[in-house]
Amino acid sequence: MSKSFVMRMTVVLLILCLSPILVVSQNTISGEVIDELGLPIYAAAISIVGTETTVYTNFEGEFTLNSDKKFHWKINISSKGYEEEAFFVLDGGKTEPIVLQYDAAMRKMIEGKAYLRKPWTTPPLFPSLPLELTYHYNTQLPLLARGGFE
């Protein structure tokens, strides 16, 4: 056998061994998830329905989803504060930006009709103090305690 023949056979075997890896890598989509204002959504979950494959967006809202499953995927995209979206993916490649809509609770907060915490109706100026804190230690100075001066 000549060196040329051995080299050709080595190249052919190498291509045959790597072809399953190339086939798997073809089942890939990538894209960007943004909100209604065009801002990227961090940590949005993108998952393929019927599999355990889930990826999360980075700080720029970008994701890359790889799967062994052949195309015709149904993917779900979700993030806290946004309505969940579902799409069918027929082919790989880069998607257009995916826009998630705010959910009802987020809309109320943006419009100023809801709060993360219950607002104070009247802020407590002087919270009630325990009895042992009503006087300074070793002084005769009066302190404000439970509604008045002593």
mmCIF file of C-alpha atoms in Angstrom:
data_model
loop_
_atom_site.group_PDB
_atom_site.id
_atom_site.type_symbol
_atom_site.label_atom_id
_atom_site.label_comp_id
_atom_site.label_asym_id
_atom_site.label_seq_id
_atom_site.Cartn_x
_atom_site.Cartn_y
_atom_site.Cartn_z
ATOM 1 C CA MET A 1 0.000 0.000 0.000
ATOM 2 C CA SER A 2 1.193 3.414 -0.845
ATOM 3 C CA LYS A 3 1.310 6.381 1.507
ATOM 4 C CA SER A 4 -1.191 8.186 -0.695
ATOM 5 C CA PHE A 5 -3.773 5.413 -0.346
ATOM 6 C CA VAL A 6 -3.362 5.323 3.454
ATOM 7 C CA MET A 7 -3.787 9.102 3.683
ATOM 8 C CA ARG A 8 -6.959 8.977 1.563
ATOM 9 C CA MET A 9 -8.427 6.203 3.708
ATOM 10 C CA THR A 10 -7.567 8.140 6.874
ATOM 11 C CA VAL A 11 -9.336 11.241 5.561
ATOM 12 C CA VAL A 12 -12.395 9.210 4.501
ATOM 13 C CA LEU A 13 -12.601 7.517 7.911
ATOM 14 C CA LEU A 14 -12.217 10.833 9.685
ATOM 15 C CA ILE A 15 -15.061 12.357 7.659
ATOM 16 C CA LEU A 16 -17.286 9.368 8.349
ATOM 17 C CA CYS A 17 -16.563 9.556 12.083
ATOM 18 C CA LEU A 18 -17.287 13.279 12.276
ATOM 19 C CA SER A 19 -20.453 13.237 10.158
ATOM 20 C CA PRO A 20 -22.789 12.400 13.109
ATOM 21 C CA ILE A 21 -21.393 15.408 14.983
ATOM 22 C CA LEU A 22 -22.043 17.628 11.980
ATOM 23 C CA VAL A 23 -25.615 16.325 11.666
ATOM 24 C CA VAL A 24 -26.357 17.026 15.348
ATOM 25 C CA SER A 25 -24.949 20.535 15.127
ATOM 26 C CA GLN A 26 -27.371 21.352 12.312
ATOM 27 C CA ASN A 27 -30.325 21.279 14.750
ATOM 28 C CA THR A 28 -29.549 24.729 16.111
ATOM 29 C CA ILE A 29 -31.428 28.003 16.364
ATOM 30 C CA SER A 30 -30.276 31.269 17.841
ATOM 31 C CA GLY A 31 -31.948 34.563 18.459
ATOM 32 C CA GLU A 32 -32.714 37.401 20.820
ATOM 33 C CA VAL A 33 -35.560 37.953 23.296
ATOM 34 C CA ILE A 34 -36.623 41.564 23.942
ATOM 35 C CA ASP A 35 -39.477 43.351 25.702
ATOM 36 C CA GLU A 36 -42.016 45.781 24.237
ATOM 37 C CA LEU A 37 -39.560 48.662 24.588
ATOM 38 C CA GLY A 38 -36.834 46.792 22.700
ATOM 39 C CA LEU A 39 -34.744 46.095 25.805
ATOM 40 C CA PRO A 40 -33.095 42.661 26.140
ATOM 41 C CA ILE A 41 -34.626 40.234 28.629
ATOM 42 C CA TYR A 42 -32.058 38.496 30.825
ATOM 43 C CA ALA A 43 -32.598 34.859 31.959
ATOM 44 C CA ALA A 44 -35.670 34.172 29.814
ATOM 45 C CA ALA A 45 -36.174 30.398 29.530
ATOM 46 C CA ILE A 46 -36.394 28.877 26.043
ATOM 47 C CA SER A 47 -37.389 25.205 26.034
ATOM 48 C CA ILE A 48 -38.372 22.616 23.450
ATOM 49 C CA VAL A 49 -41.769 21.078 24.238
ATOM 50 C CA GLY A 50 -41.528 17.335 24.860
ATOM 51 C CA THR A 51 -37.842 17.403 25.812
ATOM 52 C CA GLU A 52 -35.796 18.492 28.786
ATOM 53 C CA THR A 53 -33.778 20.900 26.643
ATOM 54 C CA THR A 54 -33.876 24.397 28.152
ATOM 55 C CA VAL A 55 -31.517 27.348 27.678
ATOM 56 C CA TYR A 56 -31.534 30.856 29.165
ATOM 57 C CA THR A 57 -30.804 34.204 27.580
ATOM 58 C CA ASN A 58 -27.629 36.089 28.440
ATOM 59 C CA PHE A 59 -27.415 39.772 29.488
ATOM 60 C CA GLU A 60 -27.954 40.868 25.878
ATOM 61 C CA GLY A 61 -31.080 38.670 25.607
ATOM 62 C CA GLU A 62 -29.354 36.273 23.180
ATOM 63 C CA PHE A 63 -29.713 32.499 23.169
ATOM 64 C CA THR A 64 -28.569 29.451 21.200
ATOM 65 C CA LEU A 65 -30.644 26.280 21.357
ATOM 66 C CA ASN A 66 -29.176 22.929 20.212
ATOM 67 C CA SER A 67 -31.028 19.634 20.119
ATOM 68 C CA ASP A 68 -30.682 16.099 18.830
ATOM 69 C CA LYS A 69 -34.362 16.240 17.897
ATOM 70 C CA LYS A 70 -35.127 16.839 14.225
ATOM 71 C CA PHE A 71 -36.775 20.126 13.346
ATOM 72 C CA HIS A 72 -40.442 20.937 13.642
ATOM 73 C CA TRP A 73 -39.997 21.940 17.262
ATOM 74 C CA LYS A 74 -42.470 23.757 19.421
ATOM 75 C CA ILE A 75 -40.602 26.082 21.755
ATOM 76 C CA ASN A 76 -41.866 27.956 24.802
ATOM 77 C CA ILE A 77 -40.343 31.253 25.892
ATOM 78 C CA SER A 78 -41.062 32.499 29.395
ATOM 79 C CA SER A 79 -39.775 35.014 31.893
ATOM 80 C CA LYS A 80 -41.178 36.437 35.112
ATOM 81 C CA GLY A 81 -43.206 39.572 34.433
ATOM 82 C CA TYR A 82 -43.965 38.645 30.816
ATOM 83 C CA GLU A 83 -46.631 36.615 29.046
ATOM 84 C CA GLU A 84 -45.445 33.198 27.891
ATOM 85 C CA GLU A 85 -45.007 32.737 24.136
ATOM 86 C CA ALA A 86 -44.947 29.571 22.019
ATOM 87 C CA PHE A 87 -43.562 29.186 18.491
ATOM 88 C CA PHE A 88 -43.051 26.429 15.947
ATOM 89 C CA VAL A 89 -39.535 26.126 14.531
ATOM 90 C CA LEU A 90 -39.347 24.481 11.121
ATOM 91 C CA ASP A 91 -35.699 25.128 10.277
ATOM 92 C CA GLY A 92 -32.461 26.150 11.954
ATOM 93 C CA GLY A 93 -30.595 29.412 11.829
ATOM 94 C CA LYS A 94 -31.043 32.838 13.375
ATOM 95 C CA THR A 95 -34.513 34.068 14.280
ATOM 96 C CA GLU A 96 -35.914 37.569 14.211
ATOM 97 C CA PRO A 97 -36.002 39.238 17.655
ATOM 98 C CA ILE A 98 -38.728 37.644 19.794
ATOM 99 C CA VAL A 99 -40.829 40.260 21.600
ATOM 100 C CA LEU A 100 -42.429 39.299 24.918
ATOM 101 C CA GLN A 101 -45.438 41.297 26.129
ATOM 102 C CA TYR A 102 -45.706 42.472 29.762
ATOM 103 C CA ASP A 103 -48.141 40.490 31.915
ATOM 104 C CA ALA A 104 -51.028 42.165 33.799
ATOM 105 C CA ALA A 105 -49.108 42.581 37.083
ATOM 106 C CA MET A 106 -46.124 44.186 35.332
ATOM 107 C CA ARG A 107 -48.414 46.533 33.386
ATOM 108 C CA LYS A 108 -50.036 47.721 36.630
ATOM 109 C CA MET A 109 -46.632 48.370 38.145
ATOM 110 C CA ILE A 110 -45.426 50.286 35.085
ATOM 111 C CA GLU A 111 -48.595 52.396 35.069
ATOM 112 C CA GLY A 112 -48.137 53.173 38.775
ATOM 113 C CA LYS A 113 -51.245 51.282 39.888
ATOM 114 C CA ALA A 114 -49.390 48.549 41.780
ATOM 115 C CA TYR A 115 -46.382 48.373 44.064
ATOM 116 C CA LEU A 116 -43.794 45.748 44.831
ATOM 117 C CA ARG A 117 -44.546 46.279 48.527
ATOM 118 C CA LYS A 118 -47.578 47.758 50.196
ATOM 119 C CA PRO A 119 -46.954 51.512 50.517
ATOM 120 C CA TRP A 120 -47.242 53.217 53.901
ATOM 121 C CA THR A 121 -50.422 55.214 54.179
ATOM 122 C CA THR A 122 -48.906 57.320 56.960
ATOM 123 C CA PRO A 123 -45.249 56.737 57.620
ATOM 124 C CA PRO A 124 -44.527 55.979 61.276
ATOM 125 C CA LEU A 125 -42.613 58.922 62.670
ATOM 126 C CA PHE A 126 -41.865 57.268 65.977
ATOM 127 C CA PRO A 127 -42.366 53.526 66.166
ATOM 128 C CA SER A 128 -43.400 52.248 69.533
ATOM 129 C CA LEU A 129 -40.386 51.607 71.708
ATOM 130 C CA PRO A 130 -39.976 48.898 74.304
ATOM 131 C CA LEU A 131 -40.238 50.182 77.868
ATOM 132 C CA GLU A 132 -36.555 49.637 78.576
ATOM 133 C CA LEU A 133 -35.667 52.063 75.752
ATOM 134 C CA THR A 134 -37.884 54.925 76.925
ATOM 135 C CA TYR A 135 -35.131 56.535 79.027
ATOM 136 C CA HIS A 136 -31.470 57.074 78.350
ATOM 137 C CA TYR A 137 -29.279 55.025 80.584
ATOM 138 C CA ASN A 138 -27.929 57.083 83.559
ATOM 139 C CA THR A 139 -29.451 60.379 82.340
ATOM 140 C CA GLN A 140 -32.433 62.464 83.223
ATOM 141 C CA LEU A 141 -33.154 63.510 79.619
ATOM 142 C CA PRO A 142 -36.741 62.936 78.556
ATOM 143 C CA LEU A 143 -37.266 60.798 75.473
ATOM 144 C CA LEU A 144 -40.136 60.580 73.083
ATOM 145 C CA ALA A 145 -41.936 57.353 73.913
ATOM 146 C CA ARG A 146 -45.376 56.051 73.032
ATOM 147 C CA GLY A 147 -46.963 59.251 71.955
ATOM 148 C CA GLY A 148 -45.482 62.011 74.094
ATOM 149 C CA PHE A 149 -42.793 63.413 76.317
ATOM 150 C CA GLU A 150 -42.238 62.032 79.778
#
